[in-house]
Tab-separated table of C-alpha atoms in Angstrom:
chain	number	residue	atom	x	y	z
A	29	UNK	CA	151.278	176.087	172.836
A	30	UNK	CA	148.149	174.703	174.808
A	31	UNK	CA	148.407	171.282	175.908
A	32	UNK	CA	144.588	170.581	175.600
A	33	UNK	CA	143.846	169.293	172.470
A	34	UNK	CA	140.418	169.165	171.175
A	35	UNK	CA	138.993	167.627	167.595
A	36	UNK	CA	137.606	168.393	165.299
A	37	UNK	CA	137.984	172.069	165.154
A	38	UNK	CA	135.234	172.715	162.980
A	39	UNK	CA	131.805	170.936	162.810
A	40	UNK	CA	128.881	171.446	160.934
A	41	UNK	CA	125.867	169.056	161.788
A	42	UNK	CA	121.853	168.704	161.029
A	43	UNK	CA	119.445	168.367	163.658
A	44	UNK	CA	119.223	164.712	163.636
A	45	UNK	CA	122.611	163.737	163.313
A	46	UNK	CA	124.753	162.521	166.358
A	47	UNK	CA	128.266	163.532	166.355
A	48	UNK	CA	130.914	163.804	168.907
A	49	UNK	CA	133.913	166.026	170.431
A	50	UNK	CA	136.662	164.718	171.634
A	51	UNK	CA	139.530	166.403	174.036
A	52	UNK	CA	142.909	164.914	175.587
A	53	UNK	CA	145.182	166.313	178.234
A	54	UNK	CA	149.328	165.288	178.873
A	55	UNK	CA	149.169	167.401	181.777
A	56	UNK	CA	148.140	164.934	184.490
A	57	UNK	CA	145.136	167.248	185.300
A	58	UNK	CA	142.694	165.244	187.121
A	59	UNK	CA	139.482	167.587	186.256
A	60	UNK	CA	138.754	168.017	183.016
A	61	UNK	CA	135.403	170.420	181.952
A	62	UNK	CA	133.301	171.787	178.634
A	63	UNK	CA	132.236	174.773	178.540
A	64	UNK	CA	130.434	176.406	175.930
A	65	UNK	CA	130.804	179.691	174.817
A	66	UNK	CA	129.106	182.408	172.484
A	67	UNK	CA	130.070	185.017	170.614
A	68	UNK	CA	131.294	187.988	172.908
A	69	UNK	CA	130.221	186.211	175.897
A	70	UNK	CA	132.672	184.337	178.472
A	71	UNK	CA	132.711	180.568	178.786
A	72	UNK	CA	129.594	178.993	180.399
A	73	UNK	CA	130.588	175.998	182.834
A	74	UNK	CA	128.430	172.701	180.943
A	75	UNK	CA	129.939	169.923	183.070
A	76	UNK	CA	132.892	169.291	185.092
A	77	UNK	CA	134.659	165.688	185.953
A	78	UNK	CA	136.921	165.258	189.288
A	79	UNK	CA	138.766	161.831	189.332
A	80	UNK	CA	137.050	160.558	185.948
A	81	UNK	CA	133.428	161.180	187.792
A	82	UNK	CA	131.222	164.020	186.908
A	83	UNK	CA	131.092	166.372	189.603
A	84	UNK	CA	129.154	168.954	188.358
A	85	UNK	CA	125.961	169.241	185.578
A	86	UNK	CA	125.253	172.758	185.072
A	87	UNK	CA	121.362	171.594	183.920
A	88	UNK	CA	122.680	171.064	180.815
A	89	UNK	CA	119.777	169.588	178.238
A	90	UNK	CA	120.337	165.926	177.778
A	91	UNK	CA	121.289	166.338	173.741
A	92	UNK	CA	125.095	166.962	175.466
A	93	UNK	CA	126.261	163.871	176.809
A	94	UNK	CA	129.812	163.965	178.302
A	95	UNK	CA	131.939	160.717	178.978
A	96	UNK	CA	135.671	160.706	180.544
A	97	UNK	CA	136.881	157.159	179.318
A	98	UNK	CA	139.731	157.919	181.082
A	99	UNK	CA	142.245	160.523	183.284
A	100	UNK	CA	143.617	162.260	179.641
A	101	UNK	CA	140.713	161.582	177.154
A	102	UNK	CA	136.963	163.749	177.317
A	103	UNK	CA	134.370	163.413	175.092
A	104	UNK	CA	131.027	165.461	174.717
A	105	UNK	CA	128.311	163.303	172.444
A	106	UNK	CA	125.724	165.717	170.418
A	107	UNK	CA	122.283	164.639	169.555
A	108	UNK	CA	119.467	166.289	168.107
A	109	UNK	CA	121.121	170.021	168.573
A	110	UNK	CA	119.239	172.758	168.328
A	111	UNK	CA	120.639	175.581	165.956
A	112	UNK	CA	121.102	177.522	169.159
A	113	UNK	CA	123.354	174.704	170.114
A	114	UNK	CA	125.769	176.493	167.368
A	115	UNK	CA	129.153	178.065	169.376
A	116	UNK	CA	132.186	177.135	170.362
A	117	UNK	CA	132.894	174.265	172.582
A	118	UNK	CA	136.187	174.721	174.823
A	119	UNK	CA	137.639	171.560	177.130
A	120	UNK	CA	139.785	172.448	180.064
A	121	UNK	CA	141.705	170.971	182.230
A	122	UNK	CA	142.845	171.545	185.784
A	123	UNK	CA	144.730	169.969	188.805
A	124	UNK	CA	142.378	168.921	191.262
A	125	UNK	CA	141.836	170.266	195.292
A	126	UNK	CA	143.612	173.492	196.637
A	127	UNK	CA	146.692	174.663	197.647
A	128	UNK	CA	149.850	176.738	195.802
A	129	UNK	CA	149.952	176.376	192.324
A	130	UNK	CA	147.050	174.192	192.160
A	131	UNK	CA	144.185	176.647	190.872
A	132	UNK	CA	145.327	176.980	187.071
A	133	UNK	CA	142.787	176.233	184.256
A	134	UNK	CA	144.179	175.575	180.944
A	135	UNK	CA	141.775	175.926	177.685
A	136	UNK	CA	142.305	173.712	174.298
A	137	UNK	CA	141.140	175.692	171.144
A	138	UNK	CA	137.555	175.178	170.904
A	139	UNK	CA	135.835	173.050	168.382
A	140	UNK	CA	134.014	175.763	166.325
A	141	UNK	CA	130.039	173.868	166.224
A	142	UNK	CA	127.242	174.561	163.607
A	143	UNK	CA	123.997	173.033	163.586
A	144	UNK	CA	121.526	173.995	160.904
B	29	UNK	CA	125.478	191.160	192.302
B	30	UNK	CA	127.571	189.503	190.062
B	31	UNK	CA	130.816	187.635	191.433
B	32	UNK	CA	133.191	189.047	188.706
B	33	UNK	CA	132.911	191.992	187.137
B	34	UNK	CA	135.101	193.762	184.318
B	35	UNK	CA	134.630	196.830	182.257
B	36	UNK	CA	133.790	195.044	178.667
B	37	UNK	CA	135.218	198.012	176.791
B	38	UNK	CA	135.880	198.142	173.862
B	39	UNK	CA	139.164	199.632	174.657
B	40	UNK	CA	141.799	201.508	171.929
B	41	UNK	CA	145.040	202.320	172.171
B	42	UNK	CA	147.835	203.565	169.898
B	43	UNK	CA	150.673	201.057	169.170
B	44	UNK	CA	153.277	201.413	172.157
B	45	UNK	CA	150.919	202.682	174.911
B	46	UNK	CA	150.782	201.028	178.512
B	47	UNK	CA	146.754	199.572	179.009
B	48	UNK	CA	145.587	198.799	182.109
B	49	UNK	CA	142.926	196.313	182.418
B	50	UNK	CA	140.882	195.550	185.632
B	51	UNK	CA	138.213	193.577	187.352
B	52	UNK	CA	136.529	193.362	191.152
B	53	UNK	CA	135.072	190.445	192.706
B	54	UNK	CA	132.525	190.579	195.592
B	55	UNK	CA	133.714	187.038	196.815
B	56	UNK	CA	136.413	187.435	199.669
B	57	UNK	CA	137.071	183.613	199.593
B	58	UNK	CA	138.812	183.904	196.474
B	59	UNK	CA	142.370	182.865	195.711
B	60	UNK	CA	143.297	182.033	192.473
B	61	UNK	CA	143.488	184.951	189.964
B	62	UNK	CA	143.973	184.461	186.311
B	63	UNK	CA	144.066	186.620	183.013
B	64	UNK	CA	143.551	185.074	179.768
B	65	UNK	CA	143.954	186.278	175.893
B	66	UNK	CA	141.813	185.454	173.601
B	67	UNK	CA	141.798	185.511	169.974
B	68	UNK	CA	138.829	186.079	167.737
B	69	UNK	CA	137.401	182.012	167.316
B	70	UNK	CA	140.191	180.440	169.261
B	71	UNK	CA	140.157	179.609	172.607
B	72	UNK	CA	141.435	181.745	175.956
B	73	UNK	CA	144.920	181.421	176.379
B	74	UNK	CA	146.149	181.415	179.856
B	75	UNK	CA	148.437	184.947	179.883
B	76	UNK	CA	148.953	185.337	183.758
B	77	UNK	CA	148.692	183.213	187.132
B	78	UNK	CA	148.448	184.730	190.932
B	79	UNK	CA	147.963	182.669	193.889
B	80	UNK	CA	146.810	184.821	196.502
B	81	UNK	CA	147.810	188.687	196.594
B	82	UNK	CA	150.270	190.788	195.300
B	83	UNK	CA	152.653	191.062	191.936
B	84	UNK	CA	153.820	188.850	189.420
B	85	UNK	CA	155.732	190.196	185.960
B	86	UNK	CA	156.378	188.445	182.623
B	87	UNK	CA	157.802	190.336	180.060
B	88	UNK	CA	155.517	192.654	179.061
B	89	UNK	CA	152.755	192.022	181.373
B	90	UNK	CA	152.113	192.426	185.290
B	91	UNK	CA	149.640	191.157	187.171
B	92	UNK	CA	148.332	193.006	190.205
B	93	UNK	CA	146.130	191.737	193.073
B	94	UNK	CA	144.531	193.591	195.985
B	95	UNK	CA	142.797	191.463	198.301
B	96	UNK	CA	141.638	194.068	200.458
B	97	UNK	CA	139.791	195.950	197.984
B	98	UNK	CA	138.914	192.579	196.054
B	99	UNK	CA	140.581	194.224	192.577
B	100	UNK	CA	142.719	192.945	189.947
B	101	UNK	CA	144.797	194.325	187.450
B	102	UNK	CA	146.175	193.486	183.921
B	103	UNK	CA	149.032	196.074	182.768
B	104	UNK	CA	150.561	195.744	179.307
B	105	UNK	CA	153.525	197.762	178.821
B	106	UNK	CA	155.025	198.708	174.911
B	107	UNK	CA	151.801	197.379	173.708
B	108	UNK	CA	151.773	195.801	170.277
B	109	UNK	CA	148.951	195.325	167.683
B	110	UNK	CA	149.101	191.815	167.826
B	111	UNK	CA	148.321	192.446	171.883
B	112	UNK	CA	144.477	193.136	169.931
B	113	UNK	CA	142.626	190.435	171.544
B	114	UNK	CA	139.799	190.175	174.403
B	115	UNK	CA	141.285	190.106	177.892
B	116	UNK	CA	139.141	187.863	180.059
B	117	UNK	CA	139.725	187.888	183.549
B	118	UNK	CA	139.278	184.812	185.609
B	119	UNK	CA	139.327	183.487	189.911
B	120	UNK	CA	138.472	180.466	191.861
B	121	UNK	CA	137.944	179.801	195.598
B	122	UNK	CA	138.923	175.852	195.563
B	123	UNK	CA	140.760	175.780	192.482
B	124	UNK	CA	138.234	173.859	190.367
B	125	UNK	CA	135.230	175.988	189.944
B	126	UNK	CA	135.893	179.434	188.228
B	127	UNK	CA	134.182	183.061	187.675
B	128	UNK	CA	134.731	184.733	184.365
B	129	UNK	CA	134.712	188.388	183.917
B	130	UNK	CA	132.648	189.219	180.504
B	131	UNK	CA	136.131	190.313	178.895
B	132	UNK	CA	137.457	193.209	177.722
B	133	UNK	CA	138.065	193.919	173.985
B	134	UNK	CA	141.469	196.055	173.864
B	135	UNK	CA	142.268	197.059	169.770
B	136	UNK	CA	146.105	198.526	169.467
B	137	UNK	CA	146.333	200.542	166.595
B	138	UNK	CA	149.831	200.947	164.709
């Protein structure tokens, strides 16, 4: 069973709505990312936090918004999605820095999105 | 040049056979090898780990690294139709920024 959990696991949303994703971790990961990924294509890195900061913005467009309240808990806040915005958003989690046993990336289920 | 590639397939098999899935990587500096499963509209599930080079075996499946000629190898033995998934293959330098192969779709037939 994966130990990422992400809700909800279906979303359909309008254009102008704002709605949010939300992801938690038990692991004691200290990076936690979203990627987005569409249909028979691999996951594209969106953002990745290190240490509850974000490390890395892949140029995503500002209608994502990511927060990490805190060292289990990531949230990605939608606004004014496109309908190409529509796929399915994964959060993972991984320990941080390098070293034996250290390089693992673990994926919750996706939340399925759908904006019309 | 891309940094990972992989053979997208689609691959078939009958019910039993032993697949062999693969993908290179042009980046030397790499050191963390992973294979995941994934099921159609769920996400990748983390099937097989490698730090560094060489072998690593869990029941049915064995993972395979070659450093020096910057290959890796997913081998499925007795495969099973529920095995029918897309294999992605995934590797990191520092542990927290990874390359995806584009995945290969494997179908076992009964």
């Amino acid at each position: 069973d994966t130990e990422v959990t992400q809700t909800p696991k279906h979303l359909v949303m309008g254009m102008t709505n704002k709605k949010s994703l939300k992801c938690e971790q038990h692991m004691g990961h200290r990076a936690m990312y979203w990627y987005k990924q569409k249909a028979k294509k691999p996951p594209e890195l969106m953002f990745v936090y290190s240490y509850e900061k974000l490390s890395i913005n892949e140029s995503v467009p500002s209608r994502f918004s990511p927060e990490c309240p805190n060292s289990s808990l990531l949230n990605l806040h939608l606004h004014a999605l496109q309908p190409e915005d529509s796929a399915l958003y994964l959060c993972a989690s991984s320990q941080v820095g390098s070293g034996t046993g250290t390089g693992e990336l673990f994926f919750g289920e996706g939340s399925r999105l759908t904006v019309l | 040049q891309k940094e990972v590639e992989q053979d997208p397939g689609p691959l078939s098999v009958p019910e039993g056979a032993i697949v062999s899935l693969n993908c290179t990587y042009s980046n030397s500096a790499f050191q963390y090898f992973m294979w995941y499963r994934q099921y159609s509209r769920k996400g990748p599930e983390l099937l097989m780990y490698t730090y560094s080079s060489g072998n690593k075996e869990d029941g049915r499946f064995t993972a395979q690294v070659d450093k020096s000629s910057k290959y890796i190898s997913l081998f499925i033995r007795d495969s099973q139709p529920s095995d029918s998934a897309t294999y992605l293959c995934a590797m990191s330098r520092t542990g927290n920024q990874f390359y995806f192969g584009t995945g290969t779709s494997l179908t076992v037939i009964p």
